[in-house]
Amino acid sequence: MSQSPAPSKNIFDPVLNICAVIGASVLNMLASIGTLTAFAGRSITHAFSLPFFVSNLGRQMMNIGYYSLPVVGMTALFTGMVLALQSYTGFTRFNAESAIAAVVVLSITRELAPVLTGLMVAGRVGAAIAAEIGTMRVTEQIDALTTLSVNPYKYLIVPRVIAGTLCLPLLVLVADIIGVFGGYLVSIHVLDFSPSNYLYQTWDVLTTNDVVSGLTKAAVFGFLVTLMGCYHGFNSARGAQGVGAATTNSVVSSSILILIFNYILTQVFFS
Amino acid sequence: MTSVPYKIEMQNVAKSFGPKNVLNGIDLQVPAGKSLVIIGGSGTGKSVTLKCILGLITPDSGTIKIDGEDTSFVSGDERDRIMRKFGMLFQGGALFDSLPVWQNVAFGLIHGKQIDKKQAKNIAIEKLDAVGLGAQVADLFPAELSGGMQKRVSLARAIATSPEIIFFDEPTTGLDPIMADVINDLIVKCVKDLGATALSITHDMASARKIADYIAMIHQGKIIWFGSVSELDHSNNPYVDQFIHGRATGPITEKAEYTTRRA
């Protein structure tokens, strides 16, 4: 680009340039949303037609569900514990210590268990999916599937997305229990609450809707995380750099989508 | 239809990626049961030609016929059915690294042809034997094999379903000259045993001479010469002459790609 000010230059040029940049990025974004939607649509239609790779689904459920248990359990335990501790320091000012059990169980089941589990799984599983499928793309393994008459959507993507959608609610159910248990531990052993009172207050405030809304969120997050991992991996650019970018994009985009959909689903359930 | 049965026919196939015209009207006929090798420099459209025939890339225009059936825009289940006629040896092997060797070889049998696992494993071990590998490698993973062995496994996978058409994408690239010759011999043997039609792309002339019945030279997205192997050395085509003798000066290097790199 030359820096010399051309005399014939239109004074609106800088403005037009800015408009062009904004326009280009908006068009880019719309194009990405379009390809992502097409990708999701294709994945879903392939999920409802044969053949179905059952053993792949089993392996993915092991990977996404079972092997995520430790990290999800730790997250839930410490979140429940810190929640009890923080609400105690706040609530003692208003003599409202009895509300701690309610705060712990409602925040865990409605918000924290699904969102934190979703984010942890996005980091653990979404990244791994994007890296694995991206490497398969780069080394022509996906093309090889096609030449062996196996549809890559059915073989690679459908099992992962279904496993994610099924496993996340189960993980969140475990996280709910461990999270409440963490709050219980701190309340009983650090804050000297009565165990029976705490459990009674927990049970008293909890409704089916709290748990069901959390599990529904979890299913949506599981779908999003695995879909984004597959999408970015499947469309990975050539080379190590391409796979690296696919991994990063998968984690960032699924984390953001989790937060956006968390708000939307909360609005749907509780308004 | 012509009197000679062509297995694959390409008519005026064009494909561009953005502003770059990779294929500028490819016309190519592959006779049934023969081995055709496409030669040409890097970036002249060899791989794209193969991928168009396989349907991995959709051409912008032109027709591609397989067994006389137009397949240019076929997808979905129809495409899967056509793909059953094909086997392909990928340049980098493209073995599935999450599966042991025998499952790689048997992949098309188990998933494409729904043969039961035990029987498929026996066929896989047979095919491994055909490419000179013992049954002991069957349970190893691809990452545990050397480059030459991976190529052999990949070849075994390409021939496992007894395809009618086999593609070889730079089969000798990255191998030492002796292993390259071994692979060439295997390719000739396997293609003959199956009675398959073979289409290969390579820039290794020793390999091309060994495995080809016919040779086509591609340059700037067009087939500029076609003939049998025996005609190759007196083609009177300056492009072909420069390529097969590997000269740095000639009509090919006067064009953009090489000159800009040197400048």
Short mmCIF file of C-alpha atoms in Angstrom, two decimals:
data_model
loop_
_atom_site.label_atom_id
_atom_site.label_comp_id
_atom_site.label_asym_id
_atom_site.label_seq_id
_atom_site.Cartn_x
_atom_site.Cartn_y
_atom_site.Cartn_z
CA MET A 1 0.00 0.00 0.00
CA SER A 2 1.37 3.43 -0.90
CA GLN A 3 1.29 6.16 1.69
CA SER A 4 1.33 9.09 -0.76
CA PRO A 5 -1.98 11.00 -0.62
CA ALA A 6 -3.41 10.85 -4.11
CA PRO A 7 -5.06 14.14 -5.04
CA SER A 8 -8.05 12.44 -6.66
CA LYS A 9 -8.78 10.45 -3.51
CA ASN A 10 -12.37 10.53 -2.38
CA ILE A 11 -12.73 11.90 1.15
CA PHE A 12 -15.17 9.07 1.92
CA ASP A 13 -12.56 6.41 1.12
CA PRO A 14 -11.54 5.75 4.75
CA VAL A 15 -15.19 5.34 5.70
CA LEU A 16 -15.81 3.05 2.75
CA ASN A 17 -12.75 1.00 3.68
CA ILE A 18 -14.07 0.50 7.20
CA CYS A 19 -17.45 -0.47 5.77
CA ALA A 20 -15.75 -2.95 3.44
CA VAL A 21 -13.88 -4.57 6.34
CA ILE A 22 -17.03 -4.82 8.45
CA GLY A 23 -19.01 -6.09 5.47
CA ALA A 24 -16.43 -8.75 4.66
CA SER A 25 -16.36 -10.06 8.23
CA VAL A 26 -20.16 -10.09 8.44
CA LEU A 27 -20.34 -12.03 5.16
CA ASN A 28 -17.69 -14.41 6.48
CA MET A 29 -19.66 -14.96 9.66
CA LEU A 30 -22.89 -15.59 7.76
CA ALA A 31 -21.08 -18.05 5.49
CA SER A 32 -19.69 -19.90 8.53
CA ILE A 33 -23.12 -20.08 10.13
CA GLY A 34 -24.47 -21.42 6.85
CA THR A 35 -21.85 -24.17 6.49
CA LEU A 36 -22.17 -25.07 10.17
CA THR A 37 -25.94 -25.39 9.85
CA ALA A 38 -25.57 -27.53 6.73
CA PHE A 39 -23.03 -29.68 8.55
CA ALA A 40 -25.34 -30.10 11.55
CA GLY A 41 -28.26 -30.94 9.27
CA ARG A 42 -26.26 -33.55 7.40
CA SER A 43 -25.03 -35.08 10.68
CA ILE A 44 -28.58 -35.35 12.00
CA THR A 45 -30.02 -36.89 8.83
CA HIS A 46 -27.21 -39.45 8.76
CA ALA A 47 -28.00 -40.33 12.38
CA PHE A 48 -31.45 -41.55 11.30
CA SER A 49 -30.41 -43.83 8.45
CA LEU A 50 -28.54 -47.12 8.35
CA PRO A 51 -25.84 -48.36 8.70
CA PHE A 52 -25.21 -47.41 12.31
CA PHE A 53 -21.78 -48.01 13.83
CA VAL A 54 -22.68 -49.35 17.27
CA SER A 55 -19.14 -50.24 18.35
CA ASN A 56 -17.98 -46.72 17.51
CA LEU A 57 -20.79 -45.31 19.64
CA GLY A 58 -19.72 -47.53 22.53
CA ARG A 59 -16.10 -46.43 22.25
CA GLN A 60 -17.09 -42.77 22.13
CA MET A 61 -19.41 -43.11 25.13
CA MET A 62 -16.49 -44.61 27.06
CA ASN A 63 -14.29 -41.72 25.98
CA ILE A 64 -16.71 -38.88 26.47
CA GLY A 65 -18.65 -40.21 29.44
CA TYR A 66 -16.61 -42.58 31.56
CA TYR A 67 -13.17 -41.00 31.17
CA SER A 68 -14.57 -37.52 31.88
CA LEU A 69 -15.85 -38.64 35.30
CA PRO A 70 -12.71 -37.73 37.31
CA VAL A 71 -12.39 -34.20 35.97
CA VAL A 72 -16.13 -33.55 36.18
CA GLY A 73 -16.27 -35.01 39.71
CA MET A 74 -13.41 -32.83 40.94
CA THR A 75 -14.95 -29.73 39.39
CA ALA A 76 -18.34 -30.42 40.99
CA LEU A 77 -16.90 -31.29 44.40
CA PHE A 78 -14.87 -28.10 44.76
CA THR A 79 -17.60 -25.93 43.26
CA GLY A 80 -20.10 -27.25 45.81
CA MET A 81 -17.60 -26.73 48.63
CA VAL A 82 -16.67 -23.18 47.70
CA LEU A 83 -20.33 -22.33 47.13
CA ALA A 84 -21.19 -23.30 50.73
CA LEU A 85 -18.23 -21.36 52.08
CA GLN A 86 -18.93 -18.20 50.07
CA SER A 87 -22.63 -18.10 50.79
CA TYR A 88 -21.92 -18.59 54.50
CA THR A 89 -19.65 -15.51 54.64
CA GLY A 90 -22.29 -13.51 52.79
CA PHE A 91 -25.44 -14.81 54.49
CA THR A 92 -24.24 -14.56 58.12
CA ARG A 93 -24.54 -10.78 57.77
CA PHE A 94 -28.31 -11.19 57.39
CA ASN A 95 -28.68 -14.20 59.69
CA ALA A 96 -29.71 -16.20 56.68
CA GLU A 97 -27.41 -19.20 57.15
CA SER A 98 -30.36 -21.54 56.69
CA ALA A 99 -30.51 -20.56 53.02
CA ILE A 100 -27.10 -22.07 52.29
CA ALA A 101 -28.42 -25.54 51.51
CA ALA A 102 -30.94 -24.04 49.09
CA VAL A 103 -28.34 -21.86 47.38
CA VAL A 104 -25.97 -24.80 46.95
CA VAL A 105 -28.48 -27.26 45.54
CA LEU A 106 -30.25 -24.80 43.24
CA SER A 107 -27.08 -23.24 41.81
CA ILE A 108 -25.53 -26.62 41.27
CA THR A 109 -28.46 -28.35 39.61
CA ARG A 110 -29.71 -25.41 37.56
CA GLU A 111 -26.53 -23.68 36.47
CA LEU A 112 -23.14 -24.72 37.67
CA ALA A 113 -23.18 -28.46 37.10
CA PRO A 114 -24.34 -28.23 33.45
CA VAL A 115 -22.25 -25.20 32.50
CA LEU A 116 -19.03 -26.24 34.23
CA THR A 117 -19.37 -29.83 33.02
CA GLY A 118 -20.00 -28.52 29.51
CA LEU A 119 -16.92 -26.31 29.64
CA MET A 120 -14.72 -29.06 31.07
CA VAL A 121 -15.90 -31.50 28.41
CA ALA A 122 -15.35 -28.84 25.73
CA GLY A 123 -11.74 -28.64 26.83
CA ARG A 124 -11.21 -32.36 27.29
CA VAL A 125 -13.34 -33.97 24.62
CA GLY A 126 -14.06 -31.23 22.08
CA ALA A 127 -10.36 -30.52 21.63
CA ALA A 128 -9.51 -34.21 21.29
CA ILE A 129 -12.27 -34.74 18.70
CA ALA A 130 -11.13 -31.76 16.63
CA ALA A 131 -7.49 -32.89 16.77
CA GLU A 132 -8.30 -36.50 15.89
CA ILE A 133 -10.67 -35.76 13.01
CA GLY A 134 -8.44 -32.91 11.82
CA THR A 135 -5.46 -35.25 11.65
CA MET A 136 -7.59 -37.78 9.79
CA ARG A 137 -8.53 -35.07 7.29
CA VAL A 138 -4.91 -33.97 6.82
CA THR A 139 -3.59 -37.53 6.37
CA GLU A 140 -6.38 -38.35 3.87
CA GLN A 141 -7.95 -40.93 6.20
CA ILE A 142 -11.36 -39.32 5.66
CA ASP A 143 -10.94 -39.63 1.89
CA ALA A 144 -9.86 -43.23 2.46
CA LEU A 145 -13.16 -43.90 4.29
CA THR A 146 -15.08 -42.65 1.25
CA THR A 147 -13.07 -44.84 -1.14
CA LEU A 148 -13.88 -47.84 1.09
CA SER A 149 -17.62 -47.06 0.66
CA VAL A 150 -18.05 -45.92 4.25
CA ASN A 151 -19.74 -42.59 4.80
CA PRO A 152 -17.46 -40.46 7.04
CA TYR A 153 -20.48 -38.73 8.61
CA LYS A 154 -21.92 -42.05 9.72
CA TYR A 155 -18.61 -43.53 10.81
CA LEU A 156 -16.97 -40.55 12.53
CA ILE A 157 -19.47 -37.84 13.33
CA VAL A 158 -22.79 -39.49 14.18
CA PRO A 159 -21.31 -41.74 16.94
CA ARG A 160 -19.49 -38.80 18.56
CA VAL A 161 -22.45 -36.43 18.50
CA ILE A 162 -24.86 -39.06 19.84
CA ALA A 163 -22.37 -40.08 22.54
CA GLY A 164 -21.97 -36.45 23.59
CA THR A 165 -25.72 -35.82 23.68
CA LEU A 166 -26.36 -38.97 25.74
CA CYS A 167 -23.36 -38.80 28.08
CA LEU A 168 -23.46 -35.18 29.19
CA PRO A 169 -26.79 -35.53 31.07
CA LEU A 170 -25.39 -38.59 32.86
CA LEU A 171 -22.23 -36.70 33.75
CA VAL A 172 -24.28 -33.76 35.01
CA LEU A 173 -26.40 -36.08 37.15
CA VAL A 174 -23.21 -37.31 38.79
CA ALA A 175 -21.96 -33.72 39.09
CA ASP A 176 -25.26 -32.72 40.77
CA ILE A 177 -24.83 -35.36 43.44
CA ILE A 178 -21.13 -34.72 44.03
CA GLY A 179 -21.64 -30.95 44.04
CA VAL A 180 -24.38 -31.11 46.68
CA PHE A 181 -22.23 -33.52 48.63
CA GLY A 182 -19.32 -31.00 48.51
CA GLY A 183 -21.58 -28.31 49.95
CA TYR A 184 -22.75 -30.78 52.61
CA LEU A 185 -19.16 -31.63 53.61
CA VAL A 186 -18.18 -28.02 54.15
CA SER A 187 -21.42 -27.13 55.94
CA ILE A 188 -21.14 -30.04 58.34
CA HIS A 189 -17.42 -30.18 59.00
CA VAL A 190 -16.35 -26.55 58.61
CA LEU A 191 -19.47 -24.52 59.38
CA ASP A 192 -20.87 -26.91 62.03
CA PHE A 193 -24.38 -27.31 60.60
CA SER A 194 -26.64 -30.15 61.67
CA PRO A 195 -26.51 -32.90 58.99
CA SER A 196 -30.20 -33.75 59.15
CA ASN A 197 -31.23 -30.11 58.94
CA TYR A 198 -29.00 -29.51 55.97
CA LEU A 199 -30.30 -32.53 54.10
CA TYR A 200 -33.89 -31.62 54.94
CA GLN A 201 -33.43 -28.06 53.62
CA THR A 202 -31.78 -29.40 50.47
CA TRP A 203 -34.61 -31.81 49.79
CA ASP A 204 -37.30 -29.29 50.70
CA VAL A 205 -36.27 -26.68 48.14
CA LEU A 206 -35.42 -28.98 45.24
CA THR A 207 -38.03 -29.53 42.52
CA THR A 208 -38.05 -31.88 39.54
CA ASN A 209 -37.88 -28.94 37.19
CA ASP A 210 -34.51 -27.85 38.63
CA VAL A 211 -32.88 -31.16 37.80
CA VAL A 212 -34.67 -31.68 34.48
CA SER A 213 -33.72 -28.22 33.24
CA GLY A 214 -30.08 -28.90 34.13
CA LEU A 215 -30.10 -32.24 32.35
CA THR A 216 -31.75 -30.76 29.26
CA LYS A 217 -29.08 -28.08 29.16
CA ALA A 218 -26.47 -30.80 29.48
CA ALA A 219 -27.84 -32.67 26.46
CA VAL A 220 -27.78 -29.48 24.38
CA PHE A 221 -24.21 -28.70 25.53
CA GLY A 222 -23.09 -32.24 24.74
CA PHE A 223 -24.51 -31.89 21.24
CA LEU A 224 -22.81 -28.51 20.76
CA VAL A 225 -19.39 -29.57 22.06
CA THR A 226 -19.15 -32.73 19.95
CA LEU A 227 -20.66 -31.04 16.89
CA MET A 228 -18.17 -28.16 17.05
CA GLY A 229 -15.27 -30.57 17.57
CA CYS A 230 -16.34 -32.61 14.54
CA TYR A 231 -17.08 -29.54 12.41
CA HIS A 232 -13.73 -27.88 13.00
CA GLY A 233 -11.82 -31.13 12.65
CA PHE A 234 -13.70 -32.11 9.47
CA ASN A 235 -12.95 -28.74 7.86
CA SER A 236 -9.42 -28.52 9.18
CA ALA A 237 -6.84 -26.82 6.96
CA ARG A 238 -3.73 -28.67 5.80
CA GLY A 239 -0.77 -29.23 8.06
CA ALA A 240 -0.01 -29.17 11.77
CA GLN A 241 -1.03 -25.53 11.95
CA GLY A 242 -4.44 -26.32 10.49
CA VAL A 243 -5.09 -29.01 13.08
CA GLY A 244 -3.91 -26.68 15.86
CA ALA A 245 -6.27 -23.96 14.69
CA ALA A 246 -9.13 -26.46 14.44
CA THR A 247 -8.57 -27.51 18.04
CA THR A 248 -8.48 -23.95 19.33
CA ASN A 249 -11.54 -22.92 17.32
CA SER A 250 -13.46 -25.94 18.53
CA VAL A 251 -12.85 -25.16 22.23
CA VAL A 252 -13.46 -21.42 21.89
CA SER A 253 -16.61 -21.70 19.79
CA SER A 254 -18.18 -24.48 21.85
CA SER A 255 -17.45 -22.61 25.12
CA ILE A 256 -19.11 -19.48 23.80
CA LEU A 257 -22.06 -21.40 22.40
CA ILE A 258 -22.49 -23.10 25.79
CA LEU A 259 -22.75 -19.73 27.53
CA ILE A 260 -25.16 -18.34 24.92
CA PHE A 261 -27.41 -21.40 24.93
CA ASN A 262 -27.30 -21.50 28.74
CA TYR A 263 -28.94 -18.10 28.78
CA ILE A 264 -31.51 -19.01 26.13
CA LEU A 265 -32.46 -22.28 27.87
CA THR A 266 -32.70 -20.58 31.28
CA GLN A 267 -35.07 -18.05 29.73
CA VAL A 268 -37.16 -20.88 28.27
CA PHE A 269 -37.33 -22.88 31.52
CA PHE A 270 -37.72 -20.22 34.17
CA SER A 271 -39.77 -17.40 32.68
CA MET B 1 -20.40 -45.36 -27.19
CA THR B 2 -17.23 -46.40 -28.94
CA SER B 3 -16.29 -49.96 -29.80
CA VAL B 4 -13.48 -50.09 -27.23
CA PRO B 5 -14.92 -50.53 -23.74
CA TYR B 6 -13.63 -47.65 -21.66
CA LYS B 7 -13.72 -48.14 -17.91
CA ILE B 8 -13.31 -44.45 -17.19
CA GLU B 9 -14.02 -41.58 -19.55
CA MET B 10 -13.42 -37.92 -18.79
CA GLN B 11 -14.73 -35.30 -21.19
CA ASN B 12 -13.72 -31.68 -20.94
CA VAL B 13 -13.53 -31.75 -17.12
CA ALA B 14 -12.70 -28.39 -15.60
CA LYS B 15 -12.19 -27.35 -12.01
CA SER B 16 -10.94 -24.15 -10.47
CA PHE B 17 -10.25 -23.21 -6.87
CA GLY B 18 -10.98 -19.52 -6.55
CA PRO B 19 -9.08 -17.72 -9.32
CA LYS B 20 -6.79 -20.70 -9.95
CA ASN B 21 -7.79 -22.96 -12.86
CA VAL B 22 -6.43 -26.37 -11.92
CA LEU B 23 -8.12 -28.45 -14.60
CA ASN B 24 -8.69 -26.81 -17.98
CA GLY B 25 -10.73 -29.43 -19.82
CA ILE B 26 -9.30 -32.86 -19.19
CA ASP B 27 -10.09 -35.47 -21.85
CA LEU B 28 -9.00 -38.94 -20.87
CA GLN B 29 -10.07 -42.50 -21.59
CA VAL B 30 -8.90 -45.47 -19.58
CA PRO B 31 -9.40 -48.80 -21.43
CA ALA B 32 -10.78 -51.65 -19.33
CA GLY B 33 -8.17 -53.99 -17.87
CA LYS B 34 -5.27 -51.69 -18.74
CA SER B 35 -2.94 -49.65 -16.61
CA LEU B 36 -2.76 -45.94 -17.34
CA VAL B 37 -0.21 -43.71 -15.67
CA ILE B 38 -0.62 -39.95 -15.59
CA ILE B 39 2.72 -38.15 -15.39
CA GLY B 40 3.32 -34.48 -14.81
CA GLY B 41 5.02 -32.02 -12.50
CA SER B 42 3.81 -30.90 -9.10
CA GLY B 43 0.72 -28.73 -9.12
CA THR B 44 -0.37 -29.63 -12.66
CA GLY B 45 -3.66 -31.17 -11.53
CA LYS B 46 -2.83 -34.87 -11.19
CA SER B 47 -4.31 -35.35 -7.72
CA VAL B 48 -7.35 -33.21 -8.51
CA THR B 49 -8.03 -35.39 -11.57
CA LEU B 50 -8.08 -38.52 -9.38
CA LYS B 51 -10.23 -36.88 -6.74
CA CYS B 52 -12.74 -35.73 -9.36
CA ILE B 53 -13.16 -39.30 -10.61
CA LEU B 54 -13.60 -40.50 -7.02
CA GLY B 55 -16.16 -37.81 -6.33
CA LEU B 56 -14.11 -36.34 -3.49
CA ILE B 57 -14.10 -33.12 -5.51
CA THR B 58 -17.02 -32.05 -7.70
CA PRO B 59 -15.88 -30.69 -11.08
CA ASP B 60 -17.17 -27.32 -12.29
CA SER B 61 -18.03 -28.67 -15.73
CA GLY B 62 -17.54 -31.67 -18.01
CA THR B 63 -18.59 -35.28 -17.62
CA ILE B 64 -16.98 -38.27 -15.97
CA LYS B 65 -18.26 -41.69 -16.95
CA ILE B 66 -17.50 -44.92 -15.17
CA ASP B 67 -18.56 -48.02 -17.12
CA GLY B 68 -20.46 -45.67 -19.39
CA GLU B 69 -22.49 -44.24 -16.50
CA ASP B 70 -22.27 -40.49 -15.89
CA THR B 71 -21.09 -40.04 -12.30
CA SER B 72 -20.05 -36.37 -12.33
CA PHE B 73 -22.69 -35.22 -9.86
CA VAL B 74 -23.66 -38.42 -8.07
CA SER B 75 -23.64 -38.44 -4.27
CA GLY B 76 -25.05 -40.28 -1.26
CA ASP B 77 -25.95 -43.97 -1.56
CA GLU B 78 -25.42 -43.96 -5.34
CA ARG B 79 -21.89 -42.74 -4.77
CA ASP B 80 -21.28 -45.48 -2.17
CA ARG B 81 -22.42 -48.05 -4.73
CA ILE B 82 -20.03 -46.70 -7.37
CA MET B 83 -17.20 -46.51 -4.82
CA ARG B 84 -17.47 -50.27 -4.33
CA LYS B 85 -15.82 -50.63 -7.75
CA PHE B 86 -12.81 -48.68 -6.54
CA GLY B 87 -9.72 -49.32 -4.49
CA MET B 88 -7.21 -46.62 -3.78
CA LEU B 89 -3.64 -46.49 -2.56
CA PHE B 90 -3.10 -43.08 -1.00
CA GLN B 91 0.16 -41.21 -1.19
CA GLY B 92 0.71 -41.18 2.56
CA GLY B 93 -0.92 -44.57 3.05
CA ALA B 94 -3.89 -43.02 4.91
CA LEU B 95 -4.15 -46.06 7.18
CA PHE B 96 -6.58 -45.70 10.09
CA ASP B 97 -4.20 -45.36 13.02
CA SER B 98 -6.81 -46.28 15.61
CA LEU B 99 -7.26 -49.76 14.08
CA PRO B 100 -4.84 -52.70 13.93
CA VAL B 101 -3.39 -53.69 10.56
CA TRP B 102 -5.83 -56.51 9.82
CA GLN B 103 -8.86 -54.30 10.50
CA ASN B 104 -7.41 -51.72 8.15
CA VAL B 105 -7.08 -54.30 5.40
CA ALA B 106 -10.50 -55.81 6.15
CA PHE B 107 -12.23 -52.42 6.53
CA GLY B 108 -13.90 -52.41 3.13
CA LEU B 109 -14.94 -56.05 3.57
CA ILE B 110 -16.48 -55.59 7.01
CA HIS B 111 -18.19 -52.23 6.45
CA GLY B 112 -18.62 -52.03 2.68
CA LYS B 113 -19.46 -55.65 1.88
CA GLN B 114 -20.82 -56.78 5.30
CA ILE B 115 -18.62 -59.86 5.50
CA ASP B 116 -18.38 -61.31 9.00
CA LYS B 117 -15.30 -60.45 11.04
CA LYS B 118 -13.69 -63.85 11.25
CA GLN B 119 -13.89 -64.46 7.53
CA ALA B 120 -12.73 -60.90 6.84
CA LYS B 121 -9.67 -61.45 9.03
CA ASN B 122 -8.76 -64.55 7.04
CA ILE B 123 -9.07 -62.62 3.78
CA ALA B 124 -7.01 -59.80 5.29
CA ILE B 125 -4.20 -62.20 6.23
CA GLU B 126 -4.35 -63.66 2.70
CA LYS B 127 -4.04 -60.17 1.20
CA LEU B 128 -1.18 -59.30 3.56
CA ASP B 129 0.55 -62.43 2.36
CA ALA B 130 0.00 -61.31 -1.25
CA VAL B 131 1.93 -58.10 -0.53
CA GLY B 132 4.71 -59.99 1.25
CA LEU B 133 3.74 -59.43 4.88
CA GLY B 134 3.44 -62.24 7.42
CA ALA B 135 0.44 -62.90 9.65
CA GLN B 136 2.38 -61.54 12.64
CA VAL B 137 1.91 -57.92 11.48
CA ALA B 138 -1.87 -58.36 11.43
CA ASP B 139 -2.28 -57.37 15.07
CA LEU B 140 0.22 -54.48 15.05
CA PHE B 141 -0.88 -50.88 14.70
CA PRO B 142 0.09 -48.82 11.61
CA ALA B 143 2.32 -46.53 13.70
CA GLU B 144 4.51 -49.53 14.58
CA LEU B 145 5.37 -50.20 10.90
CA SER B 146 8.07 -48.70 8.67
CA GLY B 147 7.12 -46.53 5.68
CA GLY B 148 7.57 -49.38 3.21
CA MET B 149 5.46 -51.75 5.30
CA GLN B 150 2.73 -49.12 5.62
CA LYS B 151 2.67 -48.81 1.84
CA ARG B 152 2.29 -52.59 1.57
CA VAL B 153 -0.55 -52.62 4.09
CA SER B 154 -2.18 -49.77 2.23
CA LEU B 155 -1.84 -51.73 -1.02
CA ALA B 156 -3.35 -54.79 0.68
CA ARG B 157 -6.30 -52.62 1.79
CA ALA B 158 -6.73 -51.24 -1.73
CA ILE B 159 -6.97 -54.74 -3.25
CA ALA B 160 -8.86 -56.42 -0.37
CA THR B 161 -12.32 -55.92 -1.83
CA SER B 162 -11.14 -57.14 -5.27
CA PRO B 163 -12.05 -53.82 -6.91
CA GLU B 164 -12.53 -53.39 -10.64
CA ILE B 165 -10.60 -50.14 -10.68
CA ILE B 166 -7.55 -49.30 -8.57
CA PHE B 167 -6.01 -45.86 -8.17
CA PHE B 168 -2.41 -45.37 -7.14
CA ASP B 169 -1.50 -41.90 -5.90
CA GLU B 170 2.28 -41.52 -6.11
CA PRO B 171 2.86 -45.10 -4.97
CA THR B 172 6.66 -44.84 -4.72
CA THR B 173 7.04 -41.38 -3.19
CA GLY B 174 9.09 -41.40 0.01
CA LEU B 175 10.49 -44.91 -0.48
CA ASP B 176 14.08 -45.95 -1.16
CA PRO B 177 14.75 -47.11 -4.76
CA ILE B 178 14.72 -50.80 -3.86
CA MET B 179 11.50 -50.63 -1.87
CA ALA B 180 10.03 -48.52 -4.68
CA ASP B 181 10.79 -51.30 -7.13
CA VAL B 182 9.30 -53.90 -4.78
CA ILE B 183 6.09 -51.85 -4.58
CA ASN B 184 6.06 -51.46 -8.38
CA ASP B 185 6.33 -55.23 -8.80
CA LEU B 186 3.53 -55.75 -6.28
CA ILE B 187 1.33 -53.26 -8.09
CA VAL B 188 1.87 -55.00 -11.43
CA LYS B 189 1.22 -58.39 -9.86
CA CYS B 190 -1.89 -57.34 -7.93
CA VAL B 191 -3.45 -55.55 -10.88
CA LYS B 192 -2.80 -58.54 -13.12
CA ASP B 193 -4.16 -61.03 -10.56
CA LEU B 194 -7.37 -59.06 -10.17
CA GLY B 195 -7.67 -58.21 -13.86
CA ALA B 196 -8.37 -54.69 -12.69
CA THR B 197 -8.14 -51.38 -14.48
CA ALA B 198 -5.43 -49.23 -12.93
CA LEU B 199 -4.98 -45.48 -12.94
CA SER B 200 -1.86 -44.10 -11.32
CA ILE B 201 -0.32 -40.69 -10.94
CA THR B 202 3.38 -40.30 -10.41
CA HIS B 203 6.40 -38.22 -11.30
CA ASP B 204 8.73 -41.19 -10.83
CA MET B 205 9.57 -42.25 -14.39
CA ALA B 206 11.08 -45.60 -13.38
CA SER B 207 7.79 -46.44 -11.67
CA ALA B 208 5.72 -45.17 -14.60
CA ARG B 209 7.60 -47.30 -17.12
CA LYS B 210 7.19 -50.36 -14.96
CA ILE B 211 3.50 -50.22 -14.14
CA ALA B 212 2.02 -48.52 -17.22
CA ASP B 213 0.45 -49.87 -20.39
CA TYR B 214 -0.40 -46.33 -21.45
CA ILE B 215 0.97 -43.00 -20.36
CA ALA B 216 -0.75 -39.63 -20.34
CA MET B 217 1.12 -36.43 -19.66
CA ILE B 218 -0.70 -33.63 -17.91
CA HIS B 219 0.44 -30.04 -18.07
CA GLN B 220 -1.39 -26.95 -16.84
CA GLY B 221 -4.61 -28.86 -16.33
CA LYS B 222 -4.73 -30.45 -19.81
CA ILE B 223 -3.68 -33.80 -21.21
CA ILE B 224 -0.96 -32.83 -23.68
CA TRP B 225 0.18 -36.30 -24.72
CA PHE B 226 -1.23 -39.82 -24.65
CA GLY B 227 0.41 -43.00 -25.89
CA SER B 228 1.72 -46.43 -25.00
CA VAL B 229 4.91 -46.89 -22.98
CA SER B 230 6.89 -47.93 -26.07
CA GLU B 231 6.02 -44.64 -27.77
CA LEU B 232 7.19 -42.60 -24.80
CA ASP B 233 10.81 -42.26 -25.88
CA HIS B 234 10.00 -41.04 -29.40
CA SER B 235 6.94 -38.93 -28.75
CA ASN B 236 8.39 -35.88 -30.58
CA ASN B 237 6.69 -33.85 -27.88
CA PRO B 238 9.15 -31.35 -26.34
CA TYR B 239 7.16 -31.28 -23.05
CA VAL B 240 7.27 -35.05 -22.68
CA ASP B 241 10.95 -35.16 -23.62
CA GLN B 242 11.86 -32.56 -21.04
CA PHE B 243 9.87 -34.34 -18.34
CA ILE B 244 11.09 -37.89 -18.89
CA HIS B 245 14.70 -36.77 -19.06
CA GLY B 246 14.32 -34.43 -16.12
CA ARG B 247 15.94 -31.44 -17.85
CA ALA B 248 15.91 -28.09 -16.06
CA THR B 249 15.49 -26.20 -19.35
CA GLY B 250 12.73 -26.70 -21.89
CA PRO B 251 9.17 -25.66 -22.67
CA ILE B 252 7.76 -26.64 -19.23
CA THR B 253 10.13 -24.45 -17.24
CA GLU B 254 9.54 -21.44 -19.46
CA LYS B 255 6.11 -21.23 -17.91
CA ALA B 256 5.06 -19.52 -14.72
CA GLU B 257 5.48 -21.98 -11.85
CA TYR B 258 9.18 -22.74 -12.15
CA THR B 259 10.36 -19.34 -13.34
CA THR B 260 8.66 -17.40 -10.57
CA ARG B 261 10.22 -19.66 -7.99
CA ARG B 262 13.67 -19.01 -9.33
CA ALA B 263 13.29 -15.27 -9.66
#
